[in-house]
Coordinates of C-alpha atoms and ligand atoms in Angstrom, one line a residue:
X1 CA 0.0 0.0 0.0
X2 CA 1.2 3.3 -1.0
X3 CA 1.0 6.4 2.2
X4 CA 2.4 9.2 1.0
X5 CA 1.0 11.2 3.0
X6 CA 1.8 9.6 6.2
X7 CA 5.7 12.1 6.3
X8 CA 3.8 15.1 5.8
X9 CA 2.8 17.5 8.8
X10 CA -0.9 17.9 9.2
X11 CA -2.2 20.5 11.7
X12 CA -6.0 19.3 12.2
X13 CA -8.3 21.3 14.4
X14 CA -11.8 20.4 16.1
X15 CA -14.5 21.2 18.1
X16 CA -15.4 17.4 19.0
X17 CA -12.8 16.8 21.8
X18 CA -13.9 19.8 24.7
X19 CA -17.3 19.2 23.5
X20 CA -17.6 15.7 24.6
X21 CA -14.7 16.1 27.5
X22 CA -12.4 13.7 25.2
X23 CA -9.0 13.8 24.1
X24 CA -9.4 12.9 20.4
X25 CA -12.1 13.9 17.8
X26 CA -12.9 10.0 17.6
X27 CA -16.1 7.9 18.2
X28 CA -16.7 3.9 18.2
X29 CA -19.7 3.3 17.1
X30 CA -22.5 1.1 18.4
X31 CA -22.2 -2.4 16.8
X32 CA -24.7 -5.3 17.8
X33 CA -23.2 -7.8 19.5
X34 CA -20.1 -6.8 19.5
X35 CA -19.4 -3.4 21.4
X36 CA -19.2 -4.7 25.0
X37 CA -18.5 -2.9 28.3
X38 CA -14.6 -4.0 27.5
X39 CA -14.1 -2.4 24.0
X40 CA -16.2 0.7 24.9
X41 CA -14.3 1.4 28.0
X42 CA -11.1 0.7 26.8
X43 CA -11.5 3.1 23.3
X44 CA -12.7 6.1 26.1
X45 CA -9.4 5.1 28.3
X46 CA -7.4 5.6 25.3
X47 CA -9.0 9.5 24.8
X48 CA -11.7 8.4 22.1
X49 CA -15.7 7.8 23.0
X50 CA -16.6 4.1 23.4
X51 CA -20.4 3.2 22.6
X52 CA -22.5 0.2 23.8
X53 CA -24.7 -1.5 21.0
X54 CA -27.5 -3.4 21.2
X55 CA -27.1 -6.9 22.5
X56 CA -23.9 -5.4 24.6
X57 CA -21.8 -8.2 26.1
X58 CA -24.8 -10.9 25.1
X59 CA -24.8 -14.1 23.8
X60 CA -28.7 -15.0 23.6
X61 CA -31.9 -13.3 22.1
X62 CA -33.3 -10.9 25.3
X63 CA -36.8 -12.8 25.9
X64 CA -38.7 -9.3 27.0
X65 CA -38.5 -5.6 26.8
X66 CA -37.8 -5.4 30.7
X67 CA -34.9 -8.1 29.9
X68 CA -33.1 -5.6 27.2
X69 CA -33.2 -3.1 29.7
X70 CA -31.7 -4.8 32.7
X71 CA -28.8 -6.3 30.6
X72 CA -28.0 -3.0 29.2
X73 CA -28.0 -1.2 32.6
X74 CA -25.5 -4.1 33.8
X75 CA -23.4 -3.4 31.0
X76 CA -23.6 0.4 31.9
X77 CA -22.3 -0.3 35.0
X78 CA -19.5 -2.9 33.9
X79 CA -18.3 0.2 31.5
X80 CA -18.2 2.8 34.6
X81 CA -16.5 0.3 37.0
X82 CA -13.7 0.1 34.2
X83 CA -13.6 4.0 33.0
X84 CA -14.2 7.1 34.8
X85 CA -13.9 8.7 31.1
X86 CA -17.5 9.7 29.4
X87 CA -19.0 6.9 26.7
X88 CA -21.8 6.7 25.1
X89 CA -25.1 4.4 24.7
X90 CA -27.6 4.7 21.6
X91 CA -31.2 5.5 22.6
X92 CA -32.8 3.2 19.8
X93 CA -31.1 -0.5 20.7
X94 CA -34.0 -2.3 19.0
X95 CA -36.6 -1.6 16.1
X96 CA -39.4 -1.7 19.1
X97 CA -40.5 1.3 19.2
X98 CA -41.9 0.2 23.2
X99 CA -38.1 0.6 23.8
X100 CA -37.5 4.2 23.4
X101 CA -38.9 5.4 26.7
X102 CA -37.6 2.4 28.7
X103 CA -34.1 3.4 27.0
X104 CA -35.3 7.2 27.6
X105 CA -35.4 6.6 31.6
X106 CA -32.4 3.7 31.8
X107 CA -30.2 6.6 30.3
X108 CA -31.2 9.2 32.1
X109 CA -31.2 6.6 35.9
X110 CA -27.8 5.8 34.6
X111 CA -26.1 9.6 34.1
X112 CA -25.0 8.4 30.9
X113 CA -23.6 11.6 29.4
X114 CA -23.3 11.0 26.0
X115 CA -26.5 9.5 23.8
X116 CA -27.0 8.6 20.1
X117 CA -30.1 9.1 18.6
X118 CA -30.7 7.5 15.1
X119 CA -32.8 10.2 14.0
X120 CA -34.1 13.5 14.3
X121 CA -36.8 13.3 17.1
X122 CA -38.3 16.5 18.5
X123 CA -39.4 14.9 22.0
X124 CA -36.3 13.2 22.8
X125 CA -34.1 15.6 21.9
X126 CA -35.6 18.0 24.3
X127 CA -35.8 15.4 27.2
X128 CA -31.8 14.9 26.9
X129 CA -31.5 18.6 26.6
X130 CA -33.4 19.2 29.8
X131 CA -31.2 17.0 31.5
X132 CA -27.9 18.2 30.0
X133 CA -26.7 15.3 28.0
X134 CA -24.7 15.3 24.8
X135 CA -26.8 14.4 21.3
X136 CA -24.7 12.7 18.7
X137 CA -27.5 12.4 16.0
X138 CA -27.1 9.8 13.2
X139 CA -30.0 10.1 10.9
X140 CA -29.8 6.2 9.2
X141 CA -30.2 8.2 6.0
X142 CA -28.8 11.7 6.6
X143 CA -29.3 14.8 4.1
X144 CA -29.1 18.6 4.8
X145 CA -32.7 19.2 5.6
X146 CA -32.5 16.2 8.5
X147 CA -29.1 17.5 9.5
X148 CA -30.2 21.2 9.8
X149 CA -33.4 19.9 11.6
X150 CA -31.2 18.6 14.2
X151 CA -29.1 21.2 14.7
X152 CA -32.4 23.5 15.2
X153 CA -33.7 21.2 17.5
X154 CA -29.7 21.1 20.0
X155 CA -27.5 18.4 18.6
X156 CA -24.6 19.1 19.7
X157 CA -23.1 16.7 16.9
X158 CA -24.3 15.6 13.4
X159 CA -22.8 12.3 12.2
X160 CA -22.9 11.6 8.2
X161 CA -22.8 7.7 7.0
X162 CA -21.8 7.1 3.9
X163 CA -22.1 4.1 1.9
X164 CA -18.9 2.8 2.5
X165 CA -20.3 2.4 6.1
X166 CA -20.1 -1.6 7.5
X167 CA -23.6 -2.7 9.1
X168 CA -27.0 -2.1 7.7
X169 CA -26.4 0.5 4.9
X170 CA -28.1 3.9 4.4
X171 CA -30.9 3.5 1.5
X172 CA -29.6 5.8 -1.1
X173 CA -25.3 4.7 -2.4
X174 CA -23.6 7.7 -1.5
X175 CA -20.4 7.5 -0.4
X176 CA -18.6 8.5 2.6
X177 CA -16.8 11.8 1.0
X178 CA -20.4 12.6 -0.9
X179 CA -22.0 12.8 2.1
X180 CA -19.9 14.3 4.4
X181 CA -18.9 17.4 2.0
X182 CA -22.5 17.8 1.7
X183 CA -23.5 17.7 5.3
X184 CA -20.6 19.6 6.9
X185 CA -21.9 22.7 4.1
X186 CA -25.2 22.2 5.6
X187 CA -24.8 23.1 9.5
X188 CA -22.7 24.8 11.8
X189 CA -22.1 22.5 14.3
X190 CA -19.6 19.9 14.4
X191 CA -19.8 17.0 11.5
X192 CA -18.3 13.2 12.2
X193 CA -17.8 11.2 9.2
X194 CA -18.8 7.5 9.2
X195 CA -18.1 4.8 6.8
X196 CA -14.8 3.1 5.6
X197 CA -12.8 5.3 7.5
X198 CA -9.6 3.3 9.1
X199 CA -6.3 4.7 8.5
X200 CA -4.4 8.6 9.1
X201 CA -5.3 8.8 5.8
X202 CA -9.1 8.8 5.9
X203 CA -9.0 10.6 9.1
X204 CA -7.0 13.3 6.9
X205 CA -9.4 13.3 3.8
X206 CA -12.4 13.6 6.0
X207 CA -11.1 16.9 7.6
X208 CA -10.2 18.2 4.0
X209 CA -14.0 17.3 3.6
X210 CA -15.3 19.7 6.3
X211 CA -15.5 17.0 8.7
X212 CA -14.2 17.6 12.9
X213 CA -14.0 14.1 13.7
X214 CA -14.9 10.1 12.5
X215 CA -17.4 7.6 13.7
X216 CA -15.6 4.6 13.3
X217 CA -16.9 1.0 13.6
X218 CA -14.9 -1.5 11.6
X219 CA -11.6 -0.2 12.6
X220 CA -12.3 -1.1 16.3
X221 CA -13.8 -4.6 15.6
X222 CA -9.7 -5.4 14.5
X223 CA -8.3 -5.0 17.9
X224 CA -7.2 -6.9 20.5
X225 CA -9.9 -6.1 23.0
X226 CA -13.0 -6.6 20.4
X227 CA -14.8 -9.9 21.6
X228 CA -15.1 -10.3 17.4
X229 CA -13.8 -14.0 16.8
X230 CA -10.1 -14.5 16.3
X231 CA -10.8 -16.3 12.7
X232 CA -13.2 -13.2 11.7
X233 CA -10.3 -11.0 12.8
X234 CA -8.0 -12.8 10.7
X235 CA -10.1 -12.6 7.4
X236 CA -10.5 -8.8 8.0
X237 CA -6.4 -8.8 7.8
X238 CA -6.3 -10.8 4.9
X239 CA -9.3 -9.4 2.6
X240 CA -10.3 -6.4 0.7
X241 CA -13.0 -4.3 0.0
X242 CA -13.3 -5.9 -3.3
X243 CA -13.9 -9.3 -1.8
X244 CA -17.0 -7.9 -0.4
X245 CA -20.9 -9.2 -1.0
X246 CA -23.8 -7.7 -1.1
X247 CA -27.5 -8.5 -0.6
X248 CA -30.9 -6.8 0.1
X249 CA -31.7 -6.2 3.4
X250 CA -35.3 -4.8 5.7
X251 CA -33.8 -1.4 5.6
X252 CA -31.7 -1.2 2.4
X253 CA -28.4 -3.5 1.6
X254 CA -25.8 -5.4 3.7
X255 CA -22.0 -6.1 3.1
X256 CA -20.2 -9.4 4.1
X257 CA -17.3 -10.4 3.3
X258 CA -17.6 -14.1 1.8
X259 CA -19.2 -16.8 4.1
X260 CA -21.3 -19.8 2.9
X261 CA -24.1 -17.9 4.5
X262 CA -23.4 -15.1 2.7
X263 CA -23.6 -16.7 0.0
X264 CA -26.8 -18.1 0.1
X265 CA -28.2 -14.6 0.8
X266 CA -27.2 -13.2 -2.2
X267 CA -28.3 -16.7 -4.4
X268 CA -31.7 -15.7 -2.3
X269 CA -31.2 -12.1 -3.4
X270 CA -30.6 -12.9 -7.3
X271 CA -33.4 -15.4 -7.1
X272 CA -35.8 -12.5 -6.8
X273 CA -36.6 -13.6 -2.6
X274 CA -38.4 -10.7 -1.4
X275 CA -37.2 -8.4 1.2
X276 CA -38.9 -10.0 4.0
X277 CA -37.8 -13.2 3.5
X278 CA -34.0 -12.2 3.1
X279 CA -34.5 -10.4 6.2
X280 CA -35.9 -13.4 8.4
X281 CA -33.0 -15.1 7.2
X282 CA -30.8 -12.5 8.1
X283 CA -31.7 -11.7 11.6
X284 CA -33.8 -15.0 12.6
X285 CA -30.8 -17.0 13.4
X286 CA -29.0 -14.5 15.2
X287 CA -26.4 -14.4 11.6
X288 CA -24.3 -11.4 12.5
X289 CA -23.8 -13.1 16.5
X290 CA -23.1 -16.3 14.7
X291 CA -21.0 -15.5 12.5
X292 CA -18.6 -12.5 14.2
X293 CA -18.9 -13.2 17.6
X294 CA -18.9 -17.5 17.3
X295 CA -16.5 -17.2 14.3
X296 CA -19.2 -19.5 12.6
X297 CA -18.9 -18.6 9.1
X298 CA -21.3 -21.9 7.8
X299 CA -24.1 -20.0 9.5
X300 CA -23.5 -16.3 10.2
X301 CA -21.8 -13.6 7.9
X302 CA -19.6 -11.1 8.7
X303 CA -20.6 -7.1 8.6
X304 CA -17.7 -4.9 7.9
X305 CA -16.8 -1.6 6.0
X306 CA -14.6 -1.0 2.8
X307 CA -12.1 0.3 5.4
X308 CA -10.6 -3.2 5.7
X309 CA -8.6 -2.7 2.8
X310 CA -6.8 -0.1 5.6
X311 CA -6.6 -2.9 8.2
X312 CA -3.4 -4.6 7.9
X313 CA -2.4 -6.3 11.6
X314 CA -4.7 -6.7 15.1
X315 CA -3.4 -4.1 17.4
X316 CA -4.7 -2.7 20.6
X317 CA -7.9 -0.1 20.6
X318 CA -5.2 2.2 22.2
X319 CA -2.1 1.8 19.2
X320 CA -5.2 2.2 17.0
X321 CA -6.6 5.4 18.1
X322 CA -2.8 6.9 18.3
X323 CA -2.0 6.0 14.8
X324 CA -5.0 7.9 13.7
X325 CA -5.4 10.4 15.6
X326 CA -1.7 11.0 15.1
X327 CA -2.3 14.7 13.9
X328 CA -4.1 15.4 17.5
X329 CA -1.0 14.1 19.5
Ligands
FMN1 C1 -21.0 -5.4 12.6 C2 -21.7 -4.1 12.7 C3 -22.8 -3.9 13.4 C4 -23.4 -2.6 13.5 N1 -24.6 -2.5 14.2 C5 -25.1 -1.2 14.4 C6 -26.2 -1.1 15.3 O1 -26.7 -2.0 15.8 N2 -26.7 0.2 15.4 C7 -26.2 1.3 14.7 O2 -26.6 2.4 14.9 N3 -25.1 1.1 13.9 C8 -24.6 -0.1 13.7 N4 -23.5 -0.3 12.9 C9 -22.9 0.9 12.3 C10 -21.7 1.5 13.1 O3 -22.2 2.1 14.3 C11 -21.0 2.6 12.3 O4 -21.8 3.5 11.8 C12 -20.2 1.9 11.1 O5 -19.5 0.8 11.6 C13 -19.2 2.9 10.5 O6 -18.6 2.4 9.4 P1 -17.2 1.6 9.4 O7 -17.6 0.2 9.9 O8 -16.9 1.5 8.0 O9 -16.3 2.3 10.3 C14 -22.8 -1.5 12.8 C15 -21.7 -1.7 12.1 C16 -21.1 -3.0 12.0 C17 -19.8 -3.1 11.3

């Protein structure tokens, strides 16, 4: 791989780290499954914001509503009894929408003092704002009139996905420097980019982009502390974006790198299965747990960005972040 721009000085600037109270304009995004009280603690340690997912630390469908709440809160408190740093915990961990006001009250109970909210909703925003908590908004399919919205209604930070994103896609294929040039011309307040972003590099084209900051996922699931299998890990080494799948989803389109399940979900795909059924497929059998977390690659696939083609060795979350973040040290 060629890196010539990794000799050059770079003086970046941004508004993310007092904001939040970190040292480095860097999030970990929420990943089902597999961003536990371990990772998220150890990326805030290391200056960045960690983020619980849904399913966080879990190895079993939650059988109730009252179930996903009281896991989650035990997984709040495993992340404060290993960092006094500030993290992060999205308000939407399920597509129930019953949820939201249990999450509503867990976060607020908790004092968690960062939230993510996966859209732009009036009522919630100003329940987090009354009690003084930080917004990071990620509209699933974010566009200037959503990302203005927020800003009128007091996030504090707008985060754009772009295509090149790993986990369930945004509807429309517009890719990561699309997006976040077009967002970060839209509002005034900070802008994190998101998708296939894993090297100095992208961390330096973002910022040329108008970006403050990335929202990284992918990046964090090849370190040492992610509780991603050790033979996923190795595939994520070894592979490139171009060895990447891609089939229909409920919301728009996944990614997986090859699998015998992903497989079959694109033969379903081609062979004109609707939506619905690709879907039950998808999530019935738990294929994302299955596959990253178990290492099970006959049954589950494996959801990652096009940054892989960045990700060269396993190191830890906290020789990760430094290497980006290098222009911040
Ligand atoms: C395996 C996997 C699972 C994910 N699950 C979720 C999720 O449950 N909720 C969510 O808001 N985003 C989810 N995401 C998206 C990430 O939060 C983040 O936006 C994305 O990973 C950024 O792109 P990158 O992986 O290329 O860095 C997931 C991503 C991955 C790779």
């Amino acid at each position: 791989m060629t890196n010539n721009t990794r000799n050059q000085k770079w003086e970046l600037q941004s508004r993310v780290p007092p904001i939040l109270g970190i040292n480095y304009p860097i999030i970990q995004g929420a990943m089902s499954w597999l961003t536990d009280a371990q990772l998220v603690a150890e990326v805030s340690n290391a200056g960045g914001l960690g983020m619980l997912g849904p399913h966080a630390g879990q190895t079993t469908n939650p059988t109730s509503n009252e179930e996903v709440i009281e896991r989650m809160r035990a997984e709040i408190r495993n992340v404060k009894a290993l960092t006094n740093k500030p993290f992060a915990v999205p308000v939407m961990v399920s597509a129930n929408p019953d949820m939201i006001p249990l999450m509503t009250n867990l976060l607020l109970d908790e004092n968690v003092p960062v939230v993510l909210i996966n859209g732009v909703d009036a009522e919630l925003f100003k329940i987090f704002k009354a009690a003084g908590r930080k917004i990071l908004c990620r509209p699933i399919d974010v566009t200037p009139e959503n990302a203005r919205e927020a800003q009128r209604l007091g996030a504090d930070i707008i985060i754009a996905t772009g295509f090149d994103e790993g986990g369930s896609l945004p509807s429309k294929p517009i890719g990561t420097f699309s997006i976040t040039a077009q967002i970060a011309q839209a509002v005034s307040i900070p802008v994190l980019a998101a998708g296939g972003i894993a090297d100095v590099n992208g961390v330096r084209a973002v910022f040329a982009l108008g970006a403050e900051g990335v929202y990284a996922g992918t990046l964090f699931l090849a370190t040492q502390e992610s509780r991603m299998a050790d033979n996923v890990k190795e595939m994520v080494v070894e592979s490139n974006a171009d060895k990447m799948l891609m089939f229909r989803s409920a919301f728009s389109f996944y990614r997986s790198l090859p699998t015998p399940f992903a497989d079959k979900l694109v033969e379903m795909d081609k062979a004109g299965a609707s939506t619905e059924e690709i879907t039950n497929v998808l999530v019935g059998n738990q294929g994302m747990r299955v596959g990253m977390v178990e290492g099970n690659l006959e049954e589950g696939y494996i959801s990652v960005g096009n940054g892989i083609t960045y990700i060269h060795e396993i190191r830890s979350v906290r020789a990760v972040i430094e290497d980006v973040m290098r222009d911040f040290i």
